[in-house]
mmCIF file of C-alpha atoms in Angstrom:
data_model
loop_
_atom_site.group_PDB
_atom_site.id
_atom_site.type_symbol
_atom_site.label_atom_id
_atom_site.label_comp_id
_atom_site.label_asym_id
_atom_site.label_seq_id
_atom_site.Cartn_x
_atom_site.Cartn_y
_atom_site.Cartn_z
ATOM 1 C CA PRO A 1288 -164.586 25.752 -89.498
ATOM 2 C CA ASP A 1289 -161.920 25.692 -92.237
ATOM 3 C CA CYS A 1290 -159.085 27.110 -90.108
ATOM 4 C CA GLN A 1291 -160.481 25.932 -86.709
ATOM 5 C CA GLY A 1292 -159.799 29.328 -85.183
ATOM 6 C CA ALA A 1293 -156.184 29.550 -86.438
ATOM 7 C CA ARG A 1294 -157.104 32.595 -88.621
ATOM 8 C CA LEU A 1295 -154.658 31.666 -91.421
ATOM 9 C CA LYS A 1296 -155.425 30.196 -94.851
ATOM 10 C CA ALA A 1297 -154.484 26.610 -95.739
ATOM 11 C CA GLU A 1298 -151.235 27.474 -97.590
ATOM 12 C CA SER A 1299 -149.893 29.438 -94.600
ATOM 13 C CA ARG A 1300 -150.721 26.565 -92.251
ATOM 14 C CA GLN A 1301 -148.591 24.143 -94.311
ATOM 15 C CA VAL A 1302 -145.246 25.967 -93.934
ATOM 16 C CA THR A 1303 -143.026 24.635 -91.127
ATOM 17 C CA VAL A 1304 -139.765 25.728 -89.490
ATOM 18 C CA LEU A 1305 -138.000 23.107 -87.367
ATOM 19 C CA GLY A 1306 -141.068 20.927 -87.930
ATOM 20 C CA GLN A 1307 -143.551 23.428 -86.462
ATOM 21 C CA THR A 1308 -146.096 25.728 -88.111
ATOM 22 C CA ILE A 1309 -146.437 29.393 -87.129
ATOM 23 C CA ILE A 1310 -149.635 28.439 -85.260
ATOM 24 C CA GLU A 1311 -147.784 25.884 -83.118
ATOM 25 C CA VAL A 1312 -144.928 28.319 -82.459
ATOM 26 C CA SER A 1313 -147.447 31.006 -81.400
ATOM 27 C CA LYS A 1314 -148.754 28.661 -78.700
ATOM 28 C CA LEU A 1315 -145.303 28.371 -77.074
ATOM 29 C CA PRO A 1316 -144.692 30.407 -73.878
ATOM 30 C CA LEU A 1317 -142.188 33.187 -74.571
ATOM 31 C CA ASP A 1318 -139.419 31.564 -72.508
ATOM 32 C CA GLU A 1319 -139.834 28.314 -74.525
ATOM 33 C CA LEU A 1320 -139.957 30.374 -77.729
ATOM 34 C CA GLY A 1321 -136.511 31.706 -76.840
ATOM 35 C CA ALA A 1322 -135.173 28.135 -76.710
ATOM 36 C CA TRP A 1323 -136.792 27.417 -80.103
ATOM 37 C CA ILE A 1324 -135.098 30.509 -81.598
ATOM 38 C CA ASP A 1325 -131.713 29.298 -80.300
ATOM 39 C CA GLN A 1326 -132.066 26.155 -82.462
ATOM 40 C CA LEU A 1327 -132.620 28.073 -85.707
ATOM 41 C CA GLN A 1328 -128.941 28.550 -86.598
ATOM 42 C CA SER A 1329 -128.269 24.811 -86.536
ATOM 43 C CA SER A 1330 -131.172 24.186 -88.947
ATOM 44 C CA VAL A 1331 -129.770 26.242 -91.857
ATOM 45 C CA THR A 1332 -126.603 26.280 -93.959
ATOM 46 C CA ALA A 1333 -123.846 28.870 -93.473
ATOM 47 C CA GLU A 1334 -125.020 30.714 -96.621
ATOM 48 C CA GLU A 1335 -128.629 30.755 -95.411
ATOM 49 C CA TRP A 1336 -127.532 31.989 -91.967
ATOM 50 C CA ILE A 1337 -126.001 35.105 -93.563
ATOM 51 C CA ILE A 1338 -129.518 36.027 -94.713
ATOM 52 C CA THR A 1339 -131.452 34.891 -91.631
ATOM 53 C CA LYS A 1340 -129.022 36.061 -88.920
ATOM 54 C CA LEU A 1341 -130.356 39.623 -88.698
ATOM 55 C CA ILE A 1342 -133.987 38.456 -88.478
ATOM 56 C CA VAL A 1343 -133.252 35.815 -85.851
ATOM 57 C CA SER A 1344 -131.056 38.137 -83.765
ATOM 58 C CA ASP A 1345 -133.746 40.827 -83.722
ATOM 59 C CA LEU A 1346 -136.437 38.272 -82.843
ATOM 60 C CA ASP A 1347 -134.300 36.840 -80.044
ATOM 61 C CA ALA A 1348 -133.708 40.334 -78.586
ATOM 62 C CA ARG A 1349 -137.432 41.158 -78.652
ATOM 63 C CA VAL A 1350 -138.437 37.903 -76.956
ATOM 64 C CA GLN A 1351 -135.669 38.279 -74.358
ATOM 65 C CA ARG A 1352 -136.920 41.756 -73.425
ATOM 66 C CA LEU A 1353 -140.360 40.299 -72.719
ATOM 67 C CA VAL A 1354 -138.865 37.523 -70.610
ATOM 68 C CA ASN A 1355 -136.771 40.081 -68.698
ATOM 69 C CA VAL A 1356 -139.848 42.116 -67.683
ATOM 70 C CA GLY A 1357 -141.442 38.970 -66.247
ATOM 71 C CA VAL A 1358 -143.985 37.856 -68.842
ATOM 72 C CA GLY A 1359 -142.120 34.786 -70.093
ATOM 73 C CA TYR A 1360 -145.164 32.627 -69.347
ATOM 74 C CA LEU A 1361 -147.335 34.459 -71.932
ATOM 75 C CA THR A 1362 -147.847 32.957 -75.380
ATOM 76 C CA PRO A 1363 -147.635 35.137 -78.537
ATOM 77 C CA ASP A 1364 -151.244 34.271 -79.445
ATOM 78 C CA ARG A 1365 -152.658 35.562 -76.122
ATOM 79 C CA SER A 1366 -155.309 38.223 -76.858
ATOM 80 C CA SER A 1367 -154.899 41.714 -75.367
ATOM 81 C CA PRO A 1368 -158.274 41.867 -73.506
ATOM 82 C CA THR A 1369 -157.267 38.840 -71.377
ATOM 83 C CA LEU A 1370 -154.077 40.505 -70.091
ATOM 84 C CA SER A 1371 -153.992 41.800 -66.523
ATOM 85 C CA ALA A 1372 -153.140 45.474 -65.908
ATOM 86 C CA GLY A 1373 -149.661 44.517 -64.706
ATOM 87 C CA GLU A 1374 -149.014 42.369 -67.788
ATOM 88 C CA ALA A 1375 -150.133 45.123 -70.176
ATOM 89 C CA GLN A 1376 -147.951 47.649 -68.389
ATOM 90 C CA ARG A 1377 -144.850 45.469 -68.623
ATOM 91 C CA LEU A 1378 -145.481 44.779 -72.317
ATOM 92 C CA ARG A 1379 -145.485 48.546 -72.916
ATOM 93 C CA LEU A 1380 -142.243 48.910 -70.969
ATOM 94 C CA ALA A 1381 -140.639 46.110 -73.008
ATOM 95 C CA SER A 1382 -141.578 47.906 -76.232
ATOM 96 C CA LEU A 1383 -140.039 51.138 -74.879
ATOM 97 C CA LEU A 1384 -136.806 49.284 -74.129
ATOM 98 C CA GLY A 1385 -136.688 48.116 -77.722
ATOM 99 C CA SER A 1386 -137.141 51.603 -79.135
ATOM 100 C CA GLY A 1387 -133.544 52.555 -78.307
ATOM 101 C CA LEU A 1388 -134.557 56.203 -77.788
ATOM 102 C CA THR A 1389 -132.271 58.508 -75.810
ATOM 103 C CA GLY A 1390 -132.795 61.974 -74.340
ATOM 104 C CA VAL A 1391 -136.441 61.169 -73.554
ATOM 105 C CA LEU A 1392 -138.367 62.097 -70.389
ATOM 106 C CA TYR A 1393 -140.581 59.180 -69.322
ATOM 107 C CA VAL A 1394 -143.332 60.033 -66.788
ATOM 108 C CA LEU A 1395 -145.009 57.050 -65.082
ATOM 109 C CA ASP A 1396 -147.985 57.352 -62.718
ATOM 110 C CA GLU A 1397 -147.688 54.724 -59.951
ATOM 111 C CA PRO A 1398 -146.485 51.847 -62.152
ATOM 112 C CA THR A 1399 -146.239 49.433 -59.188
ATOM 113 C CA ILE A 1400 -150.010 49.445 -58.538
ATOM 114 C CA GLY A 1401 -151.183 45.834 -58.514
ATOM 115 C CA LEU A 1402 -147.681 44.378 -58.784
ATOM 116 C CA HIS A 1403 -146.265 41.587 -56.633
ATOM 117 C CA PRO A 1404 -142.883 42.384 -54.960
ATOM 118 C CA ARG A 1405 -141.170 40.007 -57.414
ATOM 119 C CA ASP A 1406 -142.597 41.942 -60.335
ATOM 120 C CA THR A 1407 -141.713 45.263 -58.685
ATOM 121 C CA ALA A 1408 -138.037 44.232 -58.656
ATOM 122 C CA ARG A 1409 -138.240 43.432 -62.386
ATOM 123 C CA LEU A 1410 -140.017 46.705 -63.096
ATOM 124 C CA ILE A 1411 -137.269 48.633 -61.288
ATOM 125 C CA GLY A 1412 -134.705 46.803 -63.437
ATOM 126 C CA VAL A 1413 -136.524 47.861 -66.621
ATOM 127 C CA LEU A 1414 -136.744 51.506 -65.508
ATOM 128 C CA CYS A 1415 -133.029 51.493 -64.697
ATOM 129 C CA GLN A 1416 -132.343 50.157 -68.210
ATOM 130 C CA LEU A 1417 -134.375 53.020 -69.698
ATOM 131 C CA ARG A 1418 -132.322 55.444 -67.597
ATOM 132 C CA ASP A 1419 -129.032 53.807 -68.606
ATOM 133 C CA LEU A 1420 -129.896 54.324 -72.290
ATOM 134 C CA GLY A 1421 -129.561 58.063 -71.630
ATOM 135 C CA ASN A 1422 -133.115 58.945 -70.610
ATOM 136 C CA THR A 1423 -134.765 60.553 -67.574
ATOM 137 C CA VAL A 1424 -137.403 58.452 -65.796
ATOM 138 C CA LEU A 1425 -139.802 60.394 -63.541
ATOM 139 C CA VAL A 1426 -142.064 58.192 -61.414
ATOM 140 C CA ILE A 1427 -144.984 59.159 -59.152
ATOM 141 C CA GLU A 1428 -144.737 56.430 -56.538
ATOM 142 C CA HIS A 1429 -145.393 55.277 -52.952
ATOM 143 C CA ASP A 1430 -143.709 51.866 -53.082
ATOM 144 C CA LEU A 1431 -140.728 51.815 -50.683
ATOM 145 C CA ASP A 1432 -138.654 49.497 -52.914
ATOM 146 C CA MET A 1433 -139.055 51.915 -55.813
ATOM 147 C CA LEU A 1434 -138.148 54.876 -53.588
ATOM 148 C CA ARG A 1435 -135.002 53.132 -52.342
ATOM 149 C CA ALA A 1436 -133.947 52.338 -55.928
ATOM 150 C CA ALA A 1437 -134.327 55.964 -57.059
ATOM 151 C CA ASP A 1438 -131.309 58.201 -57.628
ATOM 152 C CA PHE A 1439 -133.239 61.233 -56.363
ATOM 153 C CA VAL A 1440 -136.502 61.634 -54.416
ATOM 154 C CA VAL A 1441 -138.781 64.695 -54.323
ATOM 155 C CA ASP A 1442 -141.134 64.471 -51.313
ATOM 156 C CA VAL A 1443 -144.256 66.664 -51.550
ATOM 157 C CA GLY A 1444 -146.272 67.325 -48.419
ATOM 158 C CA PRO A 1445 -146.112 67.301 -45.521
ATOM 159 C CA GLY A 1446 -149.753 66.201 -45.529
ATOM 160 C CA ALA A 1447 -152.692 66.111 -47.937
ATOM 161 C CA GLY A 1448 -155.098 68.834 -49.101
ATOM 162 C CA ARG A 1449 -154.489 72.081 -47.206
ATOM 163 C CA ALA A 1450 -151.635 70.401 -45.306
ATOM 164 C CA GLY A 1451 -149.770 69.709 -48.558
ATOM 165 C CA GLY A 1452 -148.458 71.656 -51.495
ATOM 166 C CA ARG A 1453 -144.832 72.267 -50.565
ATOM 167 C CA ILE A 1454 -141.548 70.427 -51.017
ATOM 168 C CA VAL A 1455 -140.583 68.801 -47.712
ATOM 169 C CA VAL A 1456 -137.262 67.417 -48.933
ATOM 170 C CA ALA A 1457 -135.587 66.730 -52.291
ATOM 171 C CA ASP A 1458 -132.461 64.595 -52.092
ATOM 172 C CA THR A 1459 -131.142 61.033 -52.226
ATOM 173 C CA PRO A 1460 -133.252 58.298 -50.556
ATOM 174 C CA ASP A 1461 -130.798 58.162 -47.623
ATOM 175 C CA ARG A 1462 -131.093 61.910 -46.995
ATOM 176 C CA VAL A 1463 -134.905 61.744 -47.294
ATOM 177 C CA ALA A 1464 -134.912 58.954 -44.700
ATOM 178 C CA GLU A 1465 -133.012 61.241 -42.315
ATOM 179 C CA CYS A 1466 -135.522 64.097 -42.666
ATOM 180 C CA ALA A 1467 -137.670 64.198 -39.513
ATOM 181 C CA GLU A 1468 -140.378 66.327 -41.214
ATOM 182 C CA SER A 1469 -140.881 63.839 -44.041
ATOM 183 C CA ILE A 1470 -143.584 61.210 -43.509
ATOM 184 C CA THR A 1471 -142.073 59.307 -46.431
ATOM 185 C CA GLY A 1472 -138.682 59.471 -44.729
ATOM 186 C CA GLN A 1473 -140.131 58.041 -41.532
ATOM 187 C CA TYR A 1474 -141.224 54.920 -43.418
ATOM 188 C CA LEU A 1475 -138.018 54.739 -45.469
ATOM 189 C CA SER A 1476 -135.948 54.733 -42.274
ATOM 190 C CA GLY A 1477 -138.232 52.315 -40.423
ATOM 191 C CA ARG A 1478 -139.139 54.879 -37.719
ATOM 192 C CA SER A 1479 -142.785 54.419 -38.750
ATOM 193 C CA ARG A 1480 -144.328 51.196 -39.957
ATOM 194 C CA ILE A 1481 -147.730 49.584 -40.488
ATOM 195 C CA ALA A 1482 -148.666 47.763 -37.293
ATOM 196 C CA ILE A 1483 -149.157 43.999 -37.589
ATOM 197 C CA PRO A 1484 -152.295 42.798 -35.699
ATOM 198 C CA THR A 1485 -151.561 40.857 -32.513
ATOM 199 C CA GLU A 1486 -154.807 38.882 -32.904
ATOM 200 C CA ARG A 1487 -156.593 37.473 -35.961
ATOM 201 C CA ARG A 1488 -160.355 37.219 -36.420
ATOM 202 C CA SER A 1489 -161.732 33.696 -36.221
ATOM 203 C CA GLY A 1490 -164.592 34.490 -38.641
ATOM 204 C CA ASN A 1491 -168.137 33.135 -38.467
ATOM 205 C CA GLY A 1492 -167.259 29.534 -39.371
ATOM 206 C CA LYS A 1493 -168.923 29.714 -42.796
ATOM 207 C CA GLN A 1494 -167.305 29.827 -46.215
ATOM 208 C CA LEU A 1495 -167.889 30.543 -49.886
ATOM 209 C CA THR A 1496 -166.530 27.805 -52.173
ATOM 210 C CA ILE A 1497 -165.592 28.393 -55.821
ATOM 211 C CA ARG A 1498 -165.326 25.049 -57.667
ATOM 212 C CA GLY A 1499 -163.555 24.267 -60.947
ATOM 213 C CA ALA A 1500 -162.379 27.816 -61.795
ATOM 214 C CA ARG A 1501 -160.938 27.752 -65.328
ATOM 215 C CA ALA A 1502 -161.024 31.371 -66.587
ATOM 216 C CA ASN A 1503 -157.849 32.608 -68.341
ATOM 217 C CA ASN A 1504 -154.784 31.263 -66.440
ATOM 218 C CA LEU A 1505 -156.758 29.348 -63.781
ATOM 219 C CA LYS A 1506 -156.186 25.572 -63.918
ATOM 220 C CA ASN A 1507 -159.502 24.069 -62.733
ATOM 221 C CA ILE A 1508 -158.977 25.134 -59.106
ATOM 222 C CA THR A 1509 -161.284 24.993 -56.078
ATOM 223 C CA VAL A 1510 -161.003 27.774 -53.489
ATOM 224 C CA ASP A 1511 -162.617 28.069 -50.033
ATOM 225 C CA VAL A 1512 -163.074 31.708 -48.908
ATOM 226 C CA PRO A 1513 -163.759 31.948 -45.133
ATOM 227 C CA LEU A 1514 -166.477 34.492 -44.275
ATOM 228 C CA GLY A 1515 -166.378 37.116 -41.540
ATOM 229 C CA LYS A 1516 -162.654 37.736 -42.070
ATOM 230 C CA LEU A 1517 -160.343 40.070 -43.949
ATOM 231 C CA VAL A 1518 -159.108 37.771 -46.733
ATOM 232 C CA THR A 1519 -156.260 38.600 -49.117
ATOM 233 C CA VAL A 1520 -155.812 37.004 -52.543
ATOM 234 C CA THR A 1521 -152.218 37.401 -53.680
ATOM 235 C CA GLY A 1522 -149.693 36.054 -56.177
ATOM 236 C CA VAL A 1523 -147.442 37.351 -58.928
ATOM 237 C CA SER A 1524 -148.961 39.463 -61.687
ATOM 238 C CA GLY A 1525 -150.840 37.279 -64.183
ATOM 239 C CA SER A 1526 -151.325 34.355 -61.799
ATOM 240 C CA GLY A 1527 -155.147 34.612 -61.957
ATOM 241 C CA LYS A 1528 -156.230 36.774 -59.002
ATOM 242 C CA SER A 1529 -158.494 39.122 -60.973
ATOM 243 C CA SER A 1530 -159.848 36.219 -63.038
ATOM 244 C CA LEU A 1531 -160.898 34.435 -59.834
ATOM 245 C CA MET A 1532 -162.286 37.428 -57.930
ATOM 246 C CA LEU A 1533 -163.693 39.711 -60.658
ATOM 247 C CA ASP A 1534 -164.380 37.509 -63.690
ATOM 248 C CA ILE A 1535 -165.850 34.588 -61.729
ATOM 249 C CA LEU A 1536 -166.926 35.573 -58.178
ATOM 250 C CA ASP A 1537 -168.050 39.167 -58.828
ATOM 251 C CA ARG A 1538 -169.956 38.417 -62.054
ATOM 252 C CA SER A 1539 -171.592 35.317 -60.541
ATOM 253 C CA ALA A 1540 -172.688 37.308 -57.482
ATOM 254 C CA ARG A 1541 -174.096 40.179 -59.556
ATOM 255 C CA GLN A 1542 -175.928 37.661 -61.728
ATOM 256 C CA ARG A 1543 -177.424 35.964 -58.649
ATOM 257 C CA PHE A 1544 -178.325 39.019 -56.537
ATOM 258 C CA TYR A 1545 -179.062 41.667 -59.180
ATOM 259 C CA GLY A 1546 -179.892 39.708 -62.362
ATOM 260 C CA ALA A 1547 -176.871 41.115 -64.222
ATOM 261 C CA SER A 1548 -176.370 39.949 -67.820
ATOM 262 C CA ASP A 1549 -172.538 39.676 -67.766
ATOM 263 C CA LEU A 1550 -171.577 36.020 -67.998
ATOM 264 C CA PRO A 1551 -169.026 34.877 -65.371
ATOM 265 C CA GLY A 1552 -165.732 33.201 -66.277
ATOM 266 C CA GLU A 1553 -165.712 29.437 -66.748
ATOM 267 C CA HIS A 1554 -166.234 27.465 -63.505
ATOM 268 C CA ASP A 1555 -168.350 24.589 -62.195
ATOM 269 C CA ALA A 1556 -170.219 26.107 -59.240
ATOM 270 C CA ILE A 1557 -170.118 28.500 -56.295
ATOM 271 C CA GLU A 1558 -171.469 27.249 -52.960
ATOM 272 C CA GLY A 1559 -172.379 29.310 -49.882
ATOM 273 C CA TRP A 1560 -174.484 32.089 -51.423
ATOM 274 C CA GLU A 1561 -177.112 31.495 -48.689
ATOM 275 C CA TYR A 1562 -174.770 33.175 -46.173
ATOM 276 C CA LEU A 1563 -174.788 36.473 -48.121
ATOM 277 C CA ASP A 1564 -177.467 38.934 -49.206
ATOM 278 C CA LYS A 1565 -175.543 41.348 -51.456
ATOM 279 C CA ILE A 1566 -172.155 42.090 -53.017
ATOM 280 C CA ILE A 1567 -170.354 45.439 -53.211
ATOM 281 C CA THR A 1568 -167.363 45.487 -55.567
ATOM 282 C CA ILE A 1569 -164.815 48.302 -55.534
ATOM 283 C CA ASP A 1570 -162.467 48.004 -58.501
ATOM 284 C CA GLN A 1571 -160.062 50.437 -60.174
ATOM 285 C CA SER A 1572 -162.634 52.029 -62.497
ATOM 286 C CA ALA A 1573 -163.664 55.689 -62.055
ATOM 287 C CA ILE A 1574 -166.524 56.207 -59.568
ATOM 288 C CA GLY A 1575 -168.395 58.728 -61.745
ATOM 289 C CA ARG A 1576 -167.802 61.078 -64.639
ATOM 290 C CA SER A 1577 -170.734 63.491 -64.245
ATOM 291 C CA THR A 1578 -169.651 67.139 -63.987
ATOM 292 C CA ARG A 1579 -172.039 67.463 -61.035
ATOM 293 C CA SER A 1580 -170.467 64.622 -59.054
ATOM 294 C CA ASN A 1581 -168.271 65.389 -56.090
ATOM 295 C CA ALA A 1582 -167.184 63.646 -52.902
ATOM 296 C CA ALA A 1583 -170.256 64.835 -50.976
ATOM 297 C CA THR A 1584 -172.810 63.723 -53.583
ATOM 298 C CA TYR A 1585 -171.129 60.343 -54.106
ATOM 299 C CA THR A 1586 -171.060 59.525 -50.374
ATOM 300 C CA ASP A 1587 -174.631 60.908 -49.977
ATOM 301 C CA ALA A 1588 -173.443 63.480 -47.414
ATOM 302 C CA PHE A 1589 -175.347 66.229 -49.251
ATOM 303 C CA THR A 1590 -178.692 64.577 -48.424
ATOM 304 C CA GLY A 1591 -178.285 65.332 -44.723
ATOM 305 C CA ILE A 1592 -176.962 68.831 -45.429
ATOM 306 C CA ARG A 1593 -179.954 69.669 -47.659
ATOM 307 C CA GLU A 1594 -182.398 68.314 -45.074
ATOM 308 C CA ALA A 1595 -180.741 70.472 -42.386
ATOM 309 C CA PHE A 1596 -181.173 73.596 -44.527
ATOM 310 C CA ALA A 1597 -184.812 72.655 -45.234
ATOM 311 C CA LEU A 1598 -185.493 72.510 -41.462
ATOM 312 C CA THR A 1599 -184.470 76.130 -40.828
ATOM 313 C CA PRO A 1600 -187.249 78.615 -39.962
ATOM 314 C CA GLU A 1601 -186.440 80.700 -43.066
ATOM 315 C CA ALA A 1602 -186.848 77.684 -45.349
ATOM 316 C CA LYS A 1603 -190.138 76.675 -43.691
ATOM 317 C CA GLN A 1604 -191.530 80.198 -44.097
ATOM 318 C CA ARG A 1605 -190.791 79.990 -47.821
ATOM 319 C CA HIS A 1606 -192.173 76.419 -48.087
ATOM 320 C CA MET A 1607 -188.776 75.133 -49.236
ATOM 321 C CA SER A 1608 -187.968 71.428 -49.079
ATOM 322 C CA ALA A 1609 -184.638 69.615 -49.412
ATOM 323 C CA ARG A 1610 -184.981 69.572 -53.212
ATOM 324 C CA HIS A 1611 -184.750 73.374 -53.236
ATOM 325 C CA PHE A 1612 -181.138 73.035 -52.047
ATOM 326 C CA SER A 1613 -180.146 70.555 -54.778
ATOM 327 C CA PHE A 1614 -178.246 71.623 -57.892
ATOM 328 C CA ASN A 1615 -179.371 68.431 -59.668
ATOM 329 C CA VAL A 1616 -183.148 69.048 -59.923
ATOM 330 C CA ALA A 1617 -185.431 71.825 -61.163
ATOM 331 C CA GLY A 1618 -186.607 74.062 -58.317
ATOM 332 C CA GLY A 1619 -183.236 74.078 -56.641
ATOM 333 C CA ARG A 1620 -180.718 74.448 -59.432
ATOM 334 C CA CYS A 1621 -179.952 77.588 -61.406
ATOM 335 C CA GLU A 1622 -181.840 77.101 -64.661
ATOM 336 C CA ARG A 1623 -179.420 79.302 -66.624
ATOM 337 C CA CYS A 1624 -176.622 76.744 -66.250
ATOM 338 C CA GLU A 1625 -178.919 73.828 -65.217
ATOM 339 C CA GLY A 1626 -176.835 73.215 -62.114
ATOM 340 C CA ALA A 1627 -173.553 72.778 -63.970
ATOM 341 C CA GLY A 1628 -172.048 76.119 -62.875
ATOM 342 C CA LEU A 1629 -170.710 76.611 -66.404
ATOM 343 C CA LEU A 1630 -172.118 77.540 -69.783
ATOM 344 C CA THR A 1631 -170.676 75.862 -72.871
ATOM 345 C CA VAL A 1632 -170.199 78.307 -75.751
ATOM 346 C CA GLU A 1633 -169.779 76.741 -79.193
ATOM 347 C CA MET A 1634 -166.880 78.291 -81.100
ATOM 348 C CA HIS A 1635 -167.631 76.396 -84.330
ATOM 349 C CA PHE A 1636 -164.161 75.853 -85.868
ATOM 350 C CA LEU A 1637 -162.411 76.215 -82.495
ATOM 351 C CA PRO A 1638 -162.804 74.062 -79.358
ATOM 352 C CA ASP A 1639 -165.868 74.821 -77.214
ATOM 353 C CA VAL A 1640 -165.284 77.339 -74.386
ATOM 354 C CA GLN A 1641 -166.787 76.965 -70.910
ATOM 355 C CA VAL A 1642 -167.788 80.232 -69.205
ATOM 356 C CA ARG A 1643 -168.499 80.439 -65.479
#
C-alpha cells in the first residue's frame, strides 16, 4: 500500500524531470516518450547538456528502434507476460538492431506467423536493416511479401514427405516465379492462387455475444459472433485478438463446459452459451510431448488398426484383443523397453545415451 504498485521507494518517487516522475514517464506510450525525450535538451543548460547528451541520444535511438518495428503504442511499464507473440518477436528484433553486430548469421523460423500485413512490411524493413549492417539473414518462410523482398530464394520440394527433399530452384524471386516446377513460383507469379468463395454461408441466425471485454488492450468492447459461419478475427499485432478469443472466450467456455479453474480475462458477460455444447480450441502450443505419441495415436487412427488386427483368425486363436497390439499397455508392449523402443543408459558424468 505504500507505493500503490509503483514498486519504487518514496525518495525515488519524488524526483522529477520536466515535471514528471519516472513512474509517470513509464506510463507514456513509446511514441509519446520519444516526444518527451526531444524536450530534454531545452530543459538543461549548455554545460549540463554536455554531460546528458550521450545518455539522451542513446535513449532516443533505443526508443526510435522500438517505434520503427511497430510497437510505438506499448508503454515501458507493460509486463512481458501480457505481450502478444508478434510484439515479443519485434522487441527481440529491435534489441538485435541495437547490438550493432556485423558478420552474424541470423536464422529465423517463420517470423511472420501471426503478423498483420502492415506488421509484415515493418518486419521486412527490420530484417533488411540487419542485412545492411553487414549480416546474413536466413528466413524459413511462406509469406509471399517476405519472399518477394528476399535477395535470394531457395525452394525445397517439390512436395512434402516422400515428394520433397530436393532443391527445386535457388535463385532470385523473379527467377523462382518463372520456374514451372516450383509450387512456390506458381504463387509468386500469380499462376496459382487461393480461390475466393463465390457464395458465403448465411449461418444459423444465432450468435454469441461478448459484453464489456476489457482484458489487456481491449477498451470495454462488445462483440457479436455469428454462429454457423467461418468467422475471422483480424487486426494489427497487439490490437487484442488473442485477448478476446483466448483469454476471454476460450477460458470462459472451458470454465462453463468443463469446470476449468483458469479465470477468464476481465469482461461483463457472454450470452448465447445455450446454442453450444462444447468448445475445442486449437492454439499454437505443442499437441503432445510423450515419446510414444505420433500422428496415428493422436488422431486415434491406431484404435481401428488394432481392432482390425484383433479380428484376424490368428489373433482369435491366440485369444488376443486390441490391447495386445498396443505399445502403451502391458500385454502388448515390449516390457524390456516398456513400449518406448529405446533404453536409456545412464553415463553418470556424461549425458545419458539412448540405445535402440
